Amino acid sequence: MRALFAAGILALSAALVAPDASAWCRTSTVRPAPGECSDMGTPLMWCSACVGLSVNVEGSLDIPLETVRTEAAAAAARWRDAPCPGELMDPPMFELRVIDDTRVFSGINHGGTNANAVWFNSLWRADALHRPGTIAITIVSFDRRTGEILDADVELNQNTDQNPNGFVFSTGMPAPDTADLPTILTHEFGHALGLGHSDQDRAVMWPTAGMGEQRITLNTDDAEGVCDIYALDRRPSAQCDPPGTTQRPELTCNDTPYGGFAPSADGGRAIGGCSVLPGSTGRSRPWMTALLAAGAIVASRRRWRLR
Ligand SMILES: [Zn+2]
């Protein structure tokens, strides 16, 4: 009898610790091993209530610039309107906004102006970030001490004669052998917001996408992820308080990129942790070394890679 009772307790315990359905992941100041979610470091987030994204005027070979802008705005709105679960029915308190076009590409300029660029990269040279078979990546620069995201740039691997392993992008009815731009932008904007990959294959943040596949509707897992960062009861966040804060500032919307908007590249943007060194001049502070978090979407046999 005692053994049966013990077995019952064990079964109940198992039920109580049933697998957590959440599969979303937040990126943090500590980069995880490939395919894993980091549980170390400080999670990344934007500290304003909004930020501006800019489409690079060089655009795409496949899609008119105006359509790229429209699709970027639509992808941003999907995250803005995510229904937060539970009692918090308000949408997330953060918005990506499409602002003026830019000529800026990826990187961050600590001494000057910036743009959060969305651009089609027709010279996808393989390196640690630009892996072959990748449809797109998002490069996120952040404050390593607080986890505040300072800049995010989305690169789409554009097929050209010079870049034959890149991808042809399409909009509207998903076309075979093309990457659905709305799907790819929605996924990459999840990274720009501070999300990593989900292990639910129905989630927008699932790391692969098929050619001709459209997956633009946030599922519950995606919504829980973005709401964990930006839901009403989490804003403003103590994580975003300047040093010595005694009264938390009101959350305000300022869509100007870090350091001011850059309509054109001035050569000062760099990728990675070497752009700011202790003792450097200008606005940067020694502790504000921007590191790099990259998320991508990749291709499997029939499903291509998202980062
Ligand atoms: Zn990704």
Coordinates of C-alpha atoms and ligand atoms in Angstrom, one line a residue:
M1 CA 0.0 0.0 0.0
R2 CA 2.8 2.3 0.9
A3 CA 4.5 1.6 -2.4
L4 CA 1.3 2.4 -4.3
F5 CA 1.0 5.7 -2.4
A6 CA 4.6 6.5 -3.2
A7 CA 4.0 5.8 -6.8
G8 CA 1.0 8.1 -6.8
I9 CA 3.1 10.9 -5.3
L10 CA 5.7 10.4 -8.0
A11 CA 3.1 10.5 -10.7
L12 CA 1.6 13.7 -9.3
S13 CA 5.1 15.2 -9.0
A14 CA 5.7 14.3 -12.7
A15 CA 2.5 16.1 -13.6
L16 CA 3.4 19.1 -11.6
V17 CA 6.7 19.4 -13.3
A18 CA 5.3 18.6 -16.7
P19 CA 7.4 20.0 -19.5
D20 CA 7.1 23.7 -19.9
A21 CA 5.3 24.4 -23.1
S22 CA 7.4 27.6 -23.6
A23 CA 9.9 27.1 -26.2
W24 CA 10.9 30.7 -26.9
C25 CA 14.3 32.0 -26.0
R26 CA 15.7 35.5 -25.2
T27 CA 19.2 36.5 -26.4
S28 CA 21.5 37.7 -23.8
T29 CA 24.9 39.3 -23.2
V30 CA 26.4 35.8 -23.2
R31 CA 26.3 34.2 -26.6
P32 CA 25.0 30.6 -26.3
A33 CA 26.4 27.5 -28.0
P34 CA 25.0 26.9 -31.4
G35 CA 21.4 25.6 -31.2
E36 CA 21.1 26.4 -27.5
C37 CA 19.5 29.2 -25.5
S38 CA 21.8 31.0 -23.1
D39 CA 20.7 31.1 -19.5
M40 CA 23.7 33.3 -18.5
G41 CA 24.3 37.0 -18.7
T42 CA 21.7 39.7 -19.0
P43 CA 18.8 39.4 -21.4
L44 CA 18.8 42.0 -24.2
M45 CA 16.1 44.6 -24.7
W46 CA 15.4 48.0 -26.2
C47 CA 14.9 50.6 -23.5
S48 CA 12.8 53.1 -25.4
A49 CA 9.2 52.5 -26.3
C50 CA 10.0 52.4 -30.0
V51 CA 12.9 52.6 -32.5
G52 CA 13.2 53.3 -36.1
L53 CA 14.2 50.9 -38.9
S54 CA 15.4 52.1 -42.2
V55 CA 15.4 50.3 -45.5
N56 CA 18.6 50.7 -47.4
V57 CA 18.0 52.5 -50.7
E58 CA 19.9 50.0 -52.7
G59 CA 16.9 47.7 -52.2
S60 CA 16.5 44.3 -53.8
L61 CA 16.8 43.0 -57.3
D62 CA 13.5 41.2 -56.9
I63 CA 11.2 43.6 -55.1
P64 CA 10.4 47.3 -55.5
L65 CA 11.8 49.5 -52.7
E66 CA 8.3 50.7 -51.8
T67 CA 7.2 47.1 -51.3
V68 CA 10.2 46.3 -49.1
R69 CA 9.2 49.3 -46.9
T70 CA 5.6 48.1 -46.8
E71 CA 6.5 44.6 -45.9
A72 CA 9.0 45.8 -43.2
A73 CA 6.2 47.9 -41.6
A74 CA 3.8 44.9 -41.7
A75 CA 6.4 42.6 -40.1
A76 CA 7.1 45.2 -37.4
A77 CA 3.3 45.5 -36.7
R78 CA 2.9 41.8 -36.2
W79 CA 5.3 42.0 -33.2
R80 CA 3.8 45.3 -31.9
D81 CA 0.3 43.7 -31.9
A82 CA 1.3 40.4 -30.3
P83 CA -1.4 39.5 -27.8
C84 CA 0.2 39.1 -24.4
P85 CA -1.1 36.1 -22.6
G86 CA -2.8 35.9 -19.2
E87 CA -4.2 39.0 -17.7
L88 CA -2.0 41.3 -19.7
M89 CA -4.0 41.7 -22.8
D90 CA -2.3 44.9 -23.9
P91 CA 0.1 44.5 -26.8
P92 CA 3.8 44.7 -26.1
M93 CA 5.0 48.2 -25.1
F94 CA 7.5 48.5 -27.8
E95 CA 7.3 49.2 -31.5
L96 CA 9.7 48.9 -34.4
R97 CA 8.9 51.8 -36.9
V98 CA 9.9 52.1 -40.4
I99 CA 11.5 55.6 -40.8
D100 CA 13.5 57.3 -43.6
D101 CA 15.6 55.2 -46.0
T102 CA 19.3 55.0 -45.4
R103 CA 22.5 54.2 -47.2
V104 CA 23.9 52.5 -44.1
F105 CA 24.7 48.8 -43.8
S106 CA 25.5 46.8 -40.7
G107 CA 27.5 47.9 -37.7
I108 CA 27.5 50.5 -35.0
N109 CA 29.2 53.9 -34.7
H110 CA 29.7 54.9 -31.1
G111 CA 31.0 58.3 -32.0
G112 CA 28.3 59.3 -34.5
T113 CA 25.0 58.6 -36.1
N114 CA 23.4 55.2 -37.0
A115 CA 20.6 53.5 -38.7
N116 CA 18.9 50.2 -38.0
A117 CA 19.3 49.0 -41.5
V118 CA 17.4 46.5 -43.5
W119 CA 19.4 45.7 -46.5
F120 CA 20.0 43.1 -49.3
N121 CA 23.5 41.8 -49.2
S122 CA 24.7 40.7 -52.7
L123 CA 28.2 39.9 -51.5
W124 CA 27.5 37.2 -48.9
R125 CA 31.1 36.4 -48.1
A126 CA 31.3 33.4 -45.7
D127 CA 32.5 34.2 -42.2
A128 CA 31.5 33.4 -38.7
L129 CA 28.2 35.4 -39.2
H130 CA 27.6 34.9 -42.9
R131 CA 27.3 31.2 -43.1
P132 CA 26.5 29.5 -46.4
G133 CA 22.9 28.5 -46.8
T134 CA 21.7 31.4 -44.6
I135 CA 18.8 33.4 -45.9
A136 CA 19.2 36.3 -43.6
I137 CA 20.9 37.4 -40.4
T138 CA 20.3 40.1 -37.8
I139 CA 23.3 41.7 -36.1
V140 CA 22.5 43.2 -32.7
S141 CA 24.8 45.6 -31.0
F142 CA 24.2 46.1 -27.3
D143 CA 25.6 47.4 -24.0
R144 CA 27.3 44.5 -22.4
R145 CA 26.7 45.8 -18.9
T146 CA 23.0 46.5 -19.1
G147 CA 21.9 44.4 -22.0
E148 CA 20.3 47.4 -23.7
I149 CA 20.1 47.0 -27.5
L150 CA 21.7 49.9 -29.2
D151 CA 21.5 48.9 -32.9
A152 CA 20.1 46.1 -35.0
D153 CA 20.7 45.5 -38.7
V154 CA 19.0 42.9 -40.9
E155 CA 20.9 41.5 -43.8
L156 CA 19.1 39.5 -46.5
N157 CA 21.3 37.1 -48.7
Q158 CA 20.4 38.4 -52.1
N159 CA 20.9 36.2 -55.2
T160 CA 22.9 37.9 -57.9
D161 CA 25.3 36.8 -60.6
Q162 CA 28.1 37.6 -58.2
N163 CA 26.3 35.9 -55.3
P164 CA 24.8 32.8 -57.0
N165 CA 24.2 31.0 -53.7
G166 CA 22.0 33.8 -52.4
F167 CA 18.2 33.7 -52.5
V168 CA 15.5 35.2 -54.6
F169 CA 12.9 37.0 -52.5
S170 CA 9.2 37.3 -53.2
T171 CA 6.1 38.8 -51.7
G172 CA 2.4 38.1 -52.2
M173 CA 1.5 34.5 -52.9
P174 CA 4.6 32.5 -51.9
A175 CA 6.4 31.3 -55.0
P176 CA 8.3 28.1 -55.2
D177 CA 12.1 28.4 -55.1
T178 CA 11.9 31.8 -53.5
A179 CA 12.2 33.1 -49.9
D180 CA 9.0 34.7 -48.7
L181 CA 10.2 38.2 -47.7
P182 CA 7.3 38.8 -45.1
T183 CA 8.3 35.5 -43.4
I184 CA 12.0 36.3 -43.3
L185 CA 11.5 39.9 -42.1
T186 CA 9.1 38.8 -39.4
H187 CA 11.6 36.2 -38.1
E188 CA 14.5 38.7 -38.2
F189 CA 12.6 41.4 -36.5
G190 CA 12.1 38.9 -33.7
H191 CA 15.8 38.8 -33.3
A192 CA 16.0 42.6 -33.5
L193 CA 13.6 42.7 -30.6
G194 CA 15.8 40.4 -28.5
L195 CA 14.4 36.9 -29.2
G196 CA 16.5 33.9 -30.1
H197 CA 15.1 30.8 -31.7
S198 CA 12.2 28.7 -30.6
D199 CA 12.2 25.0 -30.7
Q200 CA 8.5 24.9 -31.8
D201 CA 8.4 24.4 -35.5
R202 CA 5.2 26.3 -35.9
A203 CA 6.7 29.4 -34.4
V204 CA 7.9 32.4 -36.4
M205 CA 11.2 32.1 -34.4
W206 CA 11.8 28.5 -35.6
P207 CA 15.2 28.7 -37.2
T208 CA 14.5 27.3 -40.6
A209 CA 12.1 28.2 -43.5
G210 CA 11.3 26.4 -46.7
M211 CA 11.4 27.9 -50.1
G212 CA 7.9 29.1 -50.9
E213 CA 6.9 28.7 -47.3
Q214 CA 5.0 31.5 -45.6
R215 CA 5.0 31.7 -41.8
I216 CA 4.1 35.2 -40.7
T217 CA 1.5 34.7 -38.0
L218 CA 3.0 34.8 -34.5
N219 CA 2.0 31.7 -32.6
T220 CA 1.5 31.6 -28.8
D221 CA 5.1 30.8 -28.2
D222 CA 6.3 33.9 -30.2
A223 CA 3.8 36.1 -28.4
E224 CA 4.9 34.8 -25.0
G225 CA 8.5 35.5 -25.9
V226 CA 8.0 39.1 -27.0
C227 CA 5.6 39.8 -24.1
D228 CA 8.2 38.5 -21.6
I229 CA 10.4 41.3 -22.8
Y230 CA 8.0 44.2 -23.5
A231 CA 4.6 43.5 -21.8
L232 CA 3.0 46.4 -20.0
D233 CA 4.0 45.2 -16.5
R234 CA 7.6 45.0 -17.5
R235 CA 8.0 48.5 -18.7
P236 CA 9.9 50.6 -18.0
S237 CA 12.4 48.1 -16.9
A238 CA 14.9 48.5 -14.1
Q239 CA 17.4 47.0 -16.5
C240 CA 17.3 50.3 -18.4
D241 CA 17.8 52.6 -15.5
P242 CA 20.9 54.8 -15.9
P243 CA 23.5 54.4 -13.1
G244 CA 22.4 56.1 -9.9
T245 CA 18.7 56.3 -10.8
T246 CA 16.5 56.9 -7.9
Q247 CA 13.3 57.6 -9.8
R248 CA 12.6 55.5 -12.8
P249 CA 12.0 57.7 -15.9
E250 CA 8.8 57.5 -17.8
L251 CA 8.8 55.3 -20.8
T252 CA 8.9 57.4 -23.9
C253 CA 8.9 56.7 -27.6
N254 CA 11.9 58.0 -29.5
D255 CA 12.4 56.3 -32.8
T256 CA 15.8 58.1 -33.5
P257 CA 18.6 55.5 -33.8
Y258 CA 21.5 55.4 -31.4
G259 CA 23.5 58.6 -31.7
G260 CA 21.0 60.1 -34.2
F261 CA 19.8 59.1 -37.6
A262 CA 22.4 58.4 -40.3
P263 CA 21.0 58.8 -43.8
S264 CA 24.3 57.7 -45.3
A265 CA 27.3 55.7 -44.3
D266 CA 30.1 57.7 -42.9
G267 CA 32.6 54.9 -42.5
G268 CA 32.5 54.9 -38.8
R269 CA 30.4 51.8 -38.3
A270 CA 32.0 48.7 -37.1
I271 CA 30.8 45.2 -36.3
G272 CA 31.9 43.5 -33.1
G273 CA 33.5 44.4 -29.8
C274 CA 36.5 46.4 -31.0
S275 CA 34.8 49.6 -31.9
V276 CA 35.0 51.1 -28.5
L277 CA 38.1 50.9 -26.3
P278 CA 38.7 52.2 -22.8
G279 CA 39.8 55.8 -23.0
S280 CA 38.3 56.5 -26.4
T281 CA 36.8 59.9 -26.9
G282 CA 33.3 61.0 -27.8
R283 CA 30.0 59.7 -26.4
S284 CA 31.2 56.3 -25.6
R285 CA 32.0 55.1 -22.2
P286 CA 34.7 52.5 -21.5
W287 CA 32.2 49.9 -20.3
M288 CA 30.0 50.4 -23.3
T289 CA 31.7 47.9 -25.5
A290 CA 29.2 46.8 -28.0
L291 CA 29.2 43.1 -28.5
L292 CA 27.4 41.1 -31.1
A293 CA 24.5 38.8 -31.1
A294 CA 23.5 37.4 -34.3
G295 CA 20.3 35.5 -35.2
A296 CA 19.8 33.9 -38.5
I297 CA 17.3 31.9 -40.5
V298 CA 18.8 29.0 -42.4
A299 CA 17.9 26.5 -45.0
S300 CA 17.6 22.8 -44.4
R301 CA 17.1 20.6 -47.5
R302 CA 13.8 22.0 -48.3
R303 CA 13.8 24.6 -45.6
W304 CA 16.3 27.3 -45.7
R305 CA 18.3 28.8 -42.9
L306 CA 17.2 31.8 -40.9
R307 CA 19.4 33.6 -38.5
Ligands
ZN1 ZN 16.9 33.2 -36.6

